[in-house]
PDB file of C-alpha atoms in Angstrom:
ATOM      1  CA  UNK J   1      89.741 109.339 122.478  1.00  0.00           C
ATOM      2  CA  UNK J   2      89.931 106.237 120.638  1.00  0.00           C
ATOM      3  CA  UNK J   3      89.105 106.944 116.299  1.00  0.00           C
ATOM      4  CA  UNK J   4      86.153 104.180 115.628  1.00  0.00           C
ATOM      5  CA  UNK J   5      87.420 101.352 112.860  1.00  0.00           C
ATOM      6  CA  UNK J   6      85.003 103.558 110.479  1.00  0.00           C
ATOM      7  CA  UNK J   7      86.882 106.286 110.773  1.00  0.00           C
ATOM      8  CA  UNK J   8      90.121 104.431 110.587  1.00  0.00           C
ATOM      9  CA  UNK J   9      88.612 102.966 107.565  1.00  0.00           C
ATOM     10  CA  UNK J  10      88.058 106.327 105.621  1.00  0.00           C
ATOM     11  CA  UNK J  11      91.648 107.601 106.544  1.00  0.00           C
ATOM     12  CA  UNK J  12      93.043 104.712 105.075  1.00  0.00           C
ATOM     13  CA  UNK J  13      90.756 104.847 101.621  1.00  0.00           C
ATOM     14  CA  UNK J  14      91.285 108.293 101.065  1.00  0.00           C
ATOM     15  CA  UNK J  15      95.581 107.938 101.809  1.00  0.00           C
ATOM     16  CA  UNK J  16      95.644 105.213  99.419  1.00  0.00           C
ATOM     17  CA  UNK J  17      93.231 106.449  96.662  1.00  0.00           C
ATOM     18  CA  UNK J  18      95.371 109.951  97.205  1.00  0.00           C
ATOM     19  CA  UNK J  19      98.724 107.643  96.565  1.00  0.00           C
ATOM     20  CA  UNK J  20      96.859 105.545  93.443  1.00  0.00           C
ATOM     21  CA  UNK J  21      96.360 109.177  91.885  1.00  0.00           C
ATOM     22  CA  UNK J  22      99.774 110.590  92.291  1.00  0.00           C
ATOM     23  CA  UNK J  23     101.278 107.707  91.194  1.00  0.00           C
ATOM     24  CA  UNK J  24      99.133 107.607  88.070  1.00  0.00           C
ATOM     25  CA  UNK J  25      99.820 111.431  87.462  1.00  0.00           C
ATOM     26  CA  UNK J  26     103.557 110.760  87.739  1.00  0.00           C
ATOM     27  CA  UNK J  27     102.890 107.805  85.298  1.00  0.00           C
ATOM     28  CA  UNK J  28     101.408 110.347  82.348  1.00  0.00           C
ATOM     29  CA  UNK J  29     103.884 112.706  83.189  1.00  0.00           C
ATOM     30  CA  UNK J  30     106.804 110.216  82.902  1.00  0.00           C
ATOM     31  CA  UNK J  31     106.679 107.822  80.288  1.00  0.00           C
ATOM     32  CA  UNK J  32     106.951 104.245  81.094  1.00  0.00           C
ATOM     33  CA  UNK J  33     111.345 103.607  80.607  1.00  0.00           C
TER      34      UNK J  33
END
């Protein structure tokens, strides 16, 4: 079975909206150097 573009789409939102939140959680728990 071949996932449709939307679906495609939506895995690759929610990956990078997961990575944009870690990365700003890391950023309040580590203070900028």
């Amino acid at each position: 079975m071949k996932p449709t573009n939307r679906a495609v789409t939506v895995f690759v939102i929610t990956v990078l909206t997961a990575f944009v939140f870690i990365t700003l959680f890391k950023r309040k728990e580590r203070p900028a150097q």
